[in-house]
Each structure stands twice: as C-alpha cells, then as structure tokens.
PDB file of C-alpha atoms in Angstrom:
ATOM      1  CA  UNK A   1      -0.001  -0.102   0.029  1.00  0.00           C
ATOM      2  CA  UNK A   2       1.102   3.513  -0.866  1.00  0.00           C
ATOM      3  CA  UNK A   3       2.245   5.508   2.300  1.00  0.00           C
ATOM      4  CA  UNK A   4       3.077   9.253   2.474  1.00  0.00           C
ATOM      5  CA  UNK A   5       5.314  10.745   5.351  1.00  0.00           C
ATOM      6  CA  UNK A   6       5.534  14.267   6.428  1.00  0.00           C
ATOM      7  CA  UNK A   7       8.138  14.407   9.116  1.00  0.00           C
ATOM      8  CA  UNK A   8       7.911  18.032  10.099  1.00  0.00           C
ATOM      9  CA  UNK A   9       4.701  18.487  12.219  1.00  0.00           C
ATOM     10  CA  UNK A  10       5.404  22.161  12.552  1.00  0.00           C
ATOM     11  CA  UNK A  11       7.339  24.696  10.771  1.00  0.00           C
ATOM     12  CA  UNK A  12       7.852  28.397  10.844  1.00  0.00           C
ATOM     13  CA  UNK A  13       9.247  30.932   8.657  1.00  0.00           C
ATOM     14  CA  UNK A  14       9.860  34.858   8.995  1.00  0.00           C
ATOM     15  CA  UNK A  15       7.594  36.987   6.292  1.00  0.00           C
ATOM     16  CA  UNK A  16       9.373  37.167   3.231  1.00  0.00           C
ATOM     17  CA  UNK A  17      11.885  34.266   3.882  1.00  0.00           C
ATOM     18  CA  UNK A  18      11.804  30.935   2.025  1.00  0.00           C
ATOM     19  CA  UNK A  19      10.670  27.809   3.665  1.00  0.00           C
ATOM     20  CA  UNK A  20      10.758  24.205   2.554  1.00  0.00           C
ATOM     21  CA  UNK A  21       8.450  21.513   3.544  1.00  0.00           C
ATOM     22  CA  UNK A  22       9.347  17.653   3.161  1.00  0.00           C
ATOM     23  CA  UNK A  23       7.458  14.961   2.068  1.00  0.00           C
ATOM     24  CA  UNK A  24       8.361  11.211   1.261  1.00  0.00           C
ATOM     25  CA  UNK A  25       6.124   8.282  -0.043  1.00  0.00           C
ATOM     26  CA  UNK A  26       6.339   4.950  -0.906  1.00  0.00           C
ATOM     27  CA  UNK A  27       5.084   3.101  -3.905  1.00  0.00           C
ATOM     28  CA  UNK A  28       5.766   0.340  -6.395  1.00  0.00           C
ATOM     29  CA  UNK A  29       3.760   2.170  -9.378  1.00  0.00           C
ATOM     30  CA  UNK A  30       5.567   3.823 -11.985  1.00  0.00           C
ATOM     31  CA  UNK A  31       2.785   6.100 -12.902  1.00  0.00           C
ATOM     32  CA  UNK A  32       1.262   8.472 -10.201  1.00  0.00           C
ATOM     33  CA  UNK A  33       0.323  12.014  -9.162  1.00  0.00           C
ATOM     34  CA  UNK A  34       1.704  13.895  -6.189  1.00  0.00           C
ATOM     35  CA  UNK A  35       0.105  17.007  -4.737  1.00  0.00           C
ATOM     36  CA  UNK A  36       0.369  19.721  -2.098  1.00  0.00           C
ATOM     37  CA  UNK A  37      -2.672  21.011  -0.352  1.00  0.00           C
ATOM     38  CA  UNK A  38      -3.304  24.003   1.916  1.00  0.00           C
ATOM     39  CA  UNK A  39      -5.801  24.044   4.599  1.00  0.00           C
ATOM     40  CA  UNK A  40      -5.888  27.514   6.476  1.00  0.00           C
ATOM     41  CA  UNK A  41      -7.421  27.131  10.007  1.00  0.00           C
ATOM     42  CA  UNK A  42     -11.273  26.580   9.643  1.00  0.00           C
ATOM     43  CA  UNK A  43     -10.986  26.927   5.717  1.00  0.00           C
ATOM     44  CA  UNK A  44     -11.324  25.205   2.566  1.00  0.00           C
ATOM     45  CA  UNK A  45      -8.709  22.550   1.200  1.00  0.00           C
ATOM     46  CA  UNK A  46      -6.938  24.051  -1.715  1.00  0.00           C
ATOM     47  CA  UNK A  47      -4.757  22.563  -4.169  1.00  0.00           C
ATOM     48  CA  UNK A  48      -1.235  24.210  -4.410  1.00  0.00           C
ATOM     49  CA  UNK A  49       0.644  22.364  -6.832  1.00  0.00           C
ATOM     50  CA  UNK A  50       0.709  18.848  -8.653  1.00  0.00           C
ATOM     51  CA  UNK A  51       3.331  16.880 -10.191  1.00  0.00           C
ATOM     52  CA  UNK A  52       2.893  13.784 -12.816  1.00  0.00           C
ATOM     53  CA  UNK A  53       5.381  11.162 -11.983  1.00  0.00           C
ATOM     54  CA  UNK A  54       6.388  10.888 -15.722  1.00  0.00           C
ATOM     55  CA  UNK A  55       7.670  14.520 -15.807  1.00  0.00           C
ATOM     56  CA  UNK A  56      11.068  15.029 -14.897  1.00  0.00           C
ATOM     57  CA  UNK A  57      10.598  18.892 -14.549  1.00  0.00           C
ATOM     58  CA  UNK A  58       9.770  20.411 -11.413  1.00  0.00           C
ATOM     59  CA  UNK A  59       6.107  22.101 -11.001  1.00  0.00           C
ATOM     60  CA  UNK A  60       6.301  25.646 -10.262  1.00  0.00           C
ATOM     61  CA  UNK A  61       3.141  27.856  -9.316  1.00  0.00           C
ATOM     62  CA  UNK A  62       4.260  31.339  -8.748  1.00  0.00           C
ATOM     63  CA  UNK A  63       5.946  31.262  -5.420  1.00  0.00           C
ATOM     64  CA  UNK A  64       5.585  27.583  -4.700  1.00  0.00           C
ATOM     65  CA  UNK A  65       7.706  25.043  -6.155  1.00  0.00           C
ATOM     66  CA  UNK A  66       8.548  21.506  -5.806  1.00  0.00           C
ATOM     67  CA  UNK A  67      11.765  19.527  -5.531  1.00  0.00           C
ATOM     68  CA  UNK A  68      10.536  16.243  -6.951  1.00  0.00           C
ATOM     69  CA  UNK A  69      13.247  13.098  -6.676  1.00  0.00           C
ATOM     70  CA  UNK A  70      11.539  10.159  -8.046  1.00  0.00           C
ATOM     71  CA  UNK A  71      14.369   7.791  -7.405  1.00  0.00           C
ATOM     72  CA  UNK A  72      14.450   8.996  -3.782  1.00  0.00           C
ATOM     73  CA  UNK A  73      10.590   9.206  -3.450  1.00  0.00           C
ATOM     74  CA  UNK A  74      10.811  12.634  -2.223  1.00  0.00           C
ATOM     75  CA  UNK A  75       8.601  15.428  -2.944  1.00  0.00           C
ATOM     76  CA  UNK A  76       9.203  18.762  -1.174  1.00  0.00           C
ATOM     77  CA  UNK A  77       7.518  22.279  -1.278  1.00  0.00           C
ATOM     78  CA  UNK A  78       9.384  25.282  -1.203  1.00  0.00           C
ATOM     79  CA  UNK A  79       7.648  28.701  -0.703  1.00  0.00           C
ATOM     80  CA  UNK A  80       9.656  31.601  -1.711  1.00  0.00           C
ATOM     81  CA  UNK A  81       8.895  35.148  -0.377  1.00  0.00           C
ATOM     82  CA  UNK A  82       6.429  33.821   2.326  1.00  0.00           C
ATOM     83  CA  UNK A  83       3.295  35.806   3.197  1.00  0.00           C
ATOM     84  CA  UNK A  84       1.225  35.939   6.376  1.00  0.00           C
ATOM     85  CA  UNK A  85      -1.585  34.315   4.071  1.00  0.00           C
ATOM     86  CA  UNK A  86       0.688  31.047   3.564  1.00  0.00           C
ATOM     87  CA  UNK A  87       0.119  30.279   7.291  1.00  0.00           C
ATOM     88  CA  UNK A  88      -2.011  26.933   7.103  1.00  0.00           C
ATOM     89  CA  UNK A  89      -1.673  23.270   7.322  1.00  0.00           C
ATOM     90  CA  UNK A  90      -0.008  21.890   4.434  1.00  0.00           C
ATOM     91  CA  UNK A  91      -0.948  18.141   3.212  1.00  0.00           C
ATOM     92  CA  UNK A  92       1.319  16.154   0.930  1.00  0.00           C
ATOM     93  CA  UNK A  93      -0.830  13.754  -1.049  1.00  0.00           C
ATOM     94  CA  UNK A  94      -0.434  10.569  -3.469  1.00  0.00           C
ATOM     95  CA  UNK A  95      -2.622   9.511  -6.067  1.00  0.00           C
ATOM     96  CA  UNK A  96      -2.207   6.258  -8.161  1.00  0.00           C
ATOM     97  CA  UNK A  97      -3.301   7.543 -11.270  1.00  0.00           C
ATOM     98  CA  UNK A  98      -6.177   7.324 -13.643  1.00  0.00           C
ATOM     99  CA  UNK A  99      -8.700   4.785 -12.489  1.00  0.00           C
ATOM    100  CA  UNK A 100      -6.583   3.816  -9.633  1.00  0.00           C
ATOM    101  CA  UNK A 101      -7.601   4.167  -6.189  1.00  0.00           C
ATOM    102  CA  UNK A 102      -7.779   6.863  -3.956  1.00  0.00           C
ATOM    103  CA  UNK A 103      -5.855   9.712  -2.640  1.00  0.00           C
ATOM    104  CA  UNK A 104      -3.414   9.193   0.296  1.00  0.00           C
ATOM    105  CA  UNK A 105      -2.777  11.964   2.342  1.00  0.00           C
ATOM    106  CA  UNK A 106       0.454  12.550   4.771  1.00  0.00           C
ATOM    107  CA  UNK A 107      -0.176  13.806   8.363  1.00  0.00           C
ATOM    108  CA  UNK A 108       0.437  17.678   7.598  1.00  0.00           C
ATOM    109  CA  UNK A 109       2.964  20.333   8.550  1.00  0.00           C
ATOM    110  CA  UNK A 110       1.409  23.207  10.435  1.00  0.00           C
ATOM    111  CA  UNK A 111       3.377  26.319   8.766  1.00  0.00           C
ATOM    112  CA  UNK A 112       3.510  29.546  10.885  1.00  0.00           C
ATOM    113  CA  UNK A 113       4.352  32.820   9.080  1.00  0.00           C
ATOM    114  CA  UNK A 114       6.023  35.389  11.595  1.00  0.00           C
ATOM    115  CA  UNK A 115       5.586  39.123  10.749  1.00  0.00           C
TER     116      UNK A 115
ATOM    117  CA  UNK B   1     -17.952  27.336 -12.207  1.00  0.00           C
ATOM    118  CA  UNK B   2     -14.894  25.610 -10.454  1.00  0.00           C
ATOM    119  CA  UNK B   3     -16.443  25.276  -7.057  1.00  0.00           C
ATOM    120  CA  UNK B   4     -17.595  22.508  -4.899  1.00  0.00           C
ATOM    121  CA  UNK B   5     -20.507  23.599  -2.562  1.00  0.00           C
ATOM    122  CA  UNK B   6     -21.616  21.823   0.491  1.00  0.00           C
ATOM    123  CA  UNK B   7     -24.683  22.099   2.876  1.00  0.00           C
ATOM    124  CA  UNK B   8     -25.296  22.885   5.690  1.00  0.00           C
ATOM    125  CA  UNK B   9     -22.165  24.510   6.965  1.00  0.00           C
ATOM    126  CA  UNK B  10     -22.758  23.415  10.302  1.00  0.00           C
ATOM    127  CA  UNK B  11     -25.134  20.568  11.658  1.00  0.00           C
ATOM    128  CA  UNK B  12     -25.839  19.769  15.147  1.00  0.00           C
ATOM    129  CA  UNK B  13     -27.850  16.512  15.835  1.00  0.00           C
ATOM    130  CA  UNK B  14     -28.556  13.971  18.639  1.00  0.00           C
ATOM    131  CA  UNK B  15     -27.797  10.434  18.399  1.00  0.00           C
ATOM    132  CA  UNK B  16     -31.521   9.618  17.208  1.00  0.00           C
ATOM    133  CA  UNK B  17     -31.795  12.118  14.415  1.00  0.00           C
ATOM    134  CA  UNK B  18     -31.515  11.497  10.628  1.00  0.00           C
ATOM    135  CA  UNK B  19     -30.049  14.038   8.711  1.00  0.00           C
ATOM    136  CA  UNK B  20     -28.330  14.301   5.513  1.00  0.00           C
ATOM    137  CA  UNK B  21     -25.034  16.395   3.993  1.00  0.00           C
ATOM    138  CA  UNK B  22     -25.363  17.529   0.499  1.00  0.00           C
ATOM    139  CA  UNK B  23     -22.425  18.290  -2.157  1.00  0.00           C
ATOM    140  CA  UNK B  24     -22.505  19.720  -5.667  1.00  0.00           C
ATOM    141  CA  UNK B  25     -20.308  20.599  -8.478  1.00  0.00           C
ATOM    142  CA  UNK B  26     -20.775  21.898 -12.010  1.00  0.00           C
ATOM    143  CA  UNK B  27     -17.317  21.240 -13.437  1.00  0.00           C
ATOM    144  CA  UNK B  28     -18.430  17.747 -15.065  1.00  0.00           C
ATOM    145  CA  UNK B  29     -16.423  15.671 -12.683  1.00  0.00           C
ATOM    146  CA  UNK B  30     -17.025  12.106 -12.879  1.00  0.00           C
ATOM    147  CA  UNK B  31     -15.535  11.185  -9.644  1.00  0.00           C
ATOM    148  CA  UNK B  32     -16.997  12.321  -6.230  1.00  0.00           C
ATOM    149  CA  UNK B  33     -15.759  11.755  -2.581  1.00  0.00           C
ATOM    150  CA  UNK B  34     -16.890  11.728   0.989  1.00  0.00           C
ATOM    151  CA  UNK B  35     -13.958  12.268   3.720  1.00  0.00           C
ATOM    152  CA  UNK B  36     -14.005  12.782   7.193  1.00  0.00           C
ATOM    153  CA  UNK B  37     -11.649  15.185   9.097  1.00  0.00           C
ATOM    154  CA  UNK B  38     -10.857  15.299  12.757  1.00  0.00           C
ATOM    155  CA  UNK B  39      -8.890  18.301  14.176  1.00  0.00           C
ATOM    156  CA  UNK B  40      -5.356  18.689  12.962  1.00  0.00           C
ATOM    157  CA  UNK B  41      -5.449  15.482  11.171  1.00  0.00           C
ATOM    158  CA  UNK B  42      -5.504  14.668   7.441  1.00  0.00           C
ATOM    159  CA  UNK B  43      -8.674  13.882   5.579  1.00  0.00           C
ATOM    160  CA  UNK B  44      -9.931  10.099   5.705  1.00  0.00           C
ATOM    161  CA  UNK B  45     -11.595   8.751   2.833  1.00  0.00           C
ATOM    162  CA  UNK B  46     -15.287   7.279   3.612  1.00  0.00           C
ATOM    163  CA  UNK B  47     -16.567   6.836  -0.076  1.00  0.00           C
ATOM    164  CA  UNK B  48     -15.715   7.284  -3.839  1.00  0.00           C
ATOM    165  CA  UNK B  49     -18.192   7.574  -6.805  1.00  0.00           C
ATOM    166  CA  UNK B  50     -17.132   6.999 -10.171  1.00  0.00           C
ATOM    167  CA  UNK B  51     -19.610   7.599 -12.710  1.00  0.00           C
ATOM    168  CA  UNK B  52     -22.272   7.665 -10.322  1.00  0.00           C
ATOM    169  CA  UNK B  53     -21.132   4.076  -9.057  1.00  0.00           C
ATOM    170  CA  UNK B  54     -20.008   3.615  -5.596  1.00  0.00           C
ATOM    171  CA  UNK B  55     -16.295   2.161  -6.445  1.00  0.00           C
ATOM    172  CA  UNK B  56     -14.862   2.466  -2.974  1.00  0.00           C
ATOM    173  CA  UNK B  57     -16.132   2.153   0.596  1.00  0.00           C
ATOM    174  CA  UNK B  58     -13.522   2.343   3.243  1.00  0.00           C
ATOM    175  CA  UNK B  59     -15.380   0.024   5.693  1.00  0.00           C
ATOM    176  CA  UNK B  60     -17.542   2.943   6.988  1.00  0.00           C
ATOM    177  CA  UNK B  61     -20.177   2.220   9.459  1.00  0.00           C
ATOM    178  CA  UNK B  62     -23.749   1.601   7.926  1.00  0.00           C
ATOM    179  CA  UNK B  63     -24.790   4.602   9.989  1.00  0.00           C
ATOM    180  CA  UNK B  64     -23.387   6.689   6.931  1.00  0.00           C
ATOM    181  CA  UNK B  65     -25.050   6.118   3.678  1.00  0.00           C
ATOM    182  CA  UNK B  66     -23.953   7.749   0.804  1.00  0.00           C
ATOM    183  CA  UNK B  67     -25.919   8.430  -2.581  1.00  0.00           C
ATOM    184  CA  UNK B  68     -25.395   9.887  -5.875  1.00  0.00           C
ATOM    185  CA  UNK B  69     -28.559  10.976  -7.532  1.00  0.00           C
ATOM    186  CA  UNK B  70     -26.607  12.114 -10.810  1.00  0.00           C
ATOM    187  CA  UNK B  71     -23.242  13.296 -11.854  1.00  0.00           C
ATOM    188  CA  UNK B  72     -23.287  16.801 -10.138  1.00  0.00           C
ATOM    189  CA  UNK B  73     -24.743  15.736  -6.696  1.00  0.00           C
ATOM    190  CA  UNK B  74     -23.522  13.860  -3.836  1.00  0.00           C
ATOM    191  CA  UNK B  75     -25.520  13.095  -0.641  1.00  0.00           C
ATOM    192  CA  UNK B  76     -24.274  11.743   2.686  1.00  0.00           C
ATOM    193  CA  UNK B  77     -27.290  10.276   4.972  1.00  0.00           C
ATOM    194  CA  UNK B  78     -26.824   9.972   8.693  1.00  0.00           C
ATOM    195  CA  UNK B  79     -28.651   8.305  10.988  1.00  0.00           C
ATOM    196  CA  UNK B  80     -27.959   6.901  14.681  1.00  0.00           C
ATOM    197  CA  UNK B  81     -24.817   8.816  14.872  1.00  0.00           C
ATOM    198  CA  UNK B  82     -22.534   8.715  17.922  1.00  0.00           C
ATOM    199  CA  UNK B  83     -20.418  11.563  19.494  1.00  0.00           C
ATOM    200  CA  UNK B  84     -16.894  10.300  18.086  1.00  0.00           C
ATOM    201  CA  UNK B  85     -18.650  10.988  14.692  1.00  0.00           C
ATOM    202  CA  UNK B  86     -18.443  14.528  15.175  1.00  0.00           C
ATOM    203  CA  UNK B  87     -15.911  15.894  12.563  1.00  0.00           C
ATOM    204  CA  UNK B  88     -15.456  18.004   9.385  1.00  0.00           C
ATOM    205  CA  UNK B  89     -17.175  16.254   6.421  1.00  0.00           C
ATOM    206  CA  UNK B  90     -15.347  17.139   3.383  1.00  0.00           C
ATOM    207  CA  UNK B  91     -16.851  16.687  -0.234  1.00  0.00           C
ATOM    208  CA  UNK B  92     -14.317  16.585  -3.160  1.00  0.00           C
ATOM    209  CA  UNK B  93     -14.733  15.828  -7.064  1.00  0.00           C
ATOM    210  CA  UNK B  94     -12.191  15.083  -9.698  1.00  0.00           C
ATOM    211  CA  UNK B  95     -12.267  14.648 -13.269  1.00  0.00           C
ATOM    212  CA  UNK B  96     -11.525  11.210 -13.173  1.00  0.00           C
ATOM    213  CA  UNK B  97     -10.657   8.955 -10.152  1.00  0.00           C
ATOM    214  CA  UNK B  98      -6.886   9.499  -9.436  1.00  0.00           C
ATOM    215  CA  UNK B  99      -6.608  13.053 -10.800  1.00  0.00           C
ATOM    216  CA  UNK B 100      -6.290  16.073  -8.644  1.00  0.00           C
ATOM    217  CA  UNK B 101      -9.436  16.882  -6.232  1.00  0.00           C
ATOM    218  CA  UNK B 102     -11.140  19.814  -5.688  1.00  0.00           C
ATOM    219  CA  UNK B 103     -12.649  20.266  -2.234  1.00  0.00           C
ATOM    220  CA  UNK B 104     -15.769  21.548  -0.715  1.00  0.00           C
ATOM    221  CA  UNK B 105     -15.701  24.022   2.359  1.00  0.00           C
ATOM    222  CA  UNK B 106     -17.094  20.972   4.549  1.00  0.00           C
ATOM    223  CA  UNK B 107     -19.647  20.537   6.777  1.00  0.00           C
ATOM    224  CA  UNK B 108     -18.979  20.739  10.392  1.00  0.00           C
ATOM    225  CA  UNK B 109     -20.901  18.021  12.348  1.00  0.00           C
ATOM    226  CA  UNK B 110     -21.595  17.892  15.881  1.00  0.00           C
ATOM    227  CA  UNK B 111     -23.179  14.746  17.576  1.00  0.00           C
ATOM    228  CA  UNK B 112     -24.759  15.378  20.899  1.00  0.00           C
TER     229      UNK B 112
END
C-alpha cells in the first residue's frame, strides 16, 4: 500500500523568507500523481501544486515550487517570499493515477509565518 | 464554475436524528468523494463514486449512507450517529478517479 510521510509536524518562517516542507512516499507504481494541498484554519482545502511522476521537470506555481526526486521518492515544497496568508496546514498527497485507487494524505505540516 | 459547494455549513444533531449532507459540483467531474476530517488530522476517505457508481467504501459504518443521484450531486445520509462521529465532513470531486481533487468547504458536524 502507498504511504505518505511528512516528518515535520510544525514549521515556522519569517515573512518574506523561504521555507521548504518535506514529504516522502512509498510506492511500487510507475505512474502516479503527487500534490500539495493547503488548509488554512477553519477554511477550505486548496490545491497548491501538482506533479505527474512521468514529468522530470519540477512543477512551479508562482511562489510555490517542488523538488521532485523520483528515485528517492521525495517531493518537497518550497515557498518563496513567504506571506502571512501562507500560514496553514499543508498536506502532501499521493494518487495512483487514472482509475486507480484513492488519494493518500500525509499527516500534515502546520506552517506559521512570523511578521 | 470551479466550485464544490456543501450544505449545511454546520450541523448539530442528536444520536437519534436522521440528517443529510449535500454536495454539488458543476465542473463536469465524474468522480466524487466523501472524507471525514478530525481536528489537526488529514482527511480520511469514506466513499468514492465514479460515474455515479460506488467504487470505494472504506469500511464505513452503516450509519453513514452515501447516495449519488446524478453526476453533479452527492449526498451523505446520517442516522443514529455517535458522538465520536463529530468531525468536519469534506466533499471533493475530480475529473476522473486518480486526478487532483477539488474540495468543498465542508460541513462541521456535532453529534450530541
């Protein structure tokens, strides 16, 4: 079974600085998707970024980028120029691809942004 | 329309009540999901509907009964719940099973 591990329960960053959130996963599949979701306190779960396993290029969305190391099964999220609105719980998630099982979430990392 | 809507936002019910949670999306997605989320924990998958057919039931107690009347709607019928069922119930949809999921704001359920 696929598992997703986020080893950092909590992280903090100074406003305007850069922070990296870690995620590792375990799978025997070759085709899969990886995601980072953001969930602010008492608010909606929002997709931050996605990565298809067959793509070597790391995904980027504005200030958010990933470092995808397929051989190491690592999928970290880098947030540049951190803003107060980035404070949230961040979940790393794995999906086995089209027509294939459900989404597996990591335990989450709570990110605090200090002004 | 890129939204998943859920009603009600909050629900308080007794252990003998029957209530329903509703979820709606108009993105043409063919997979819809119910999750249960406890505070400071990741969402736990309950049910998956793919093309309006139940494809995954993660051994959820029968007091939770899902229904997918059409490709845009997903209901979760609740009956004889326990206090430990109090949680945030999230609905999500995706274009197909396995693709990224778009989440609704959730229904915060309290069982007294």
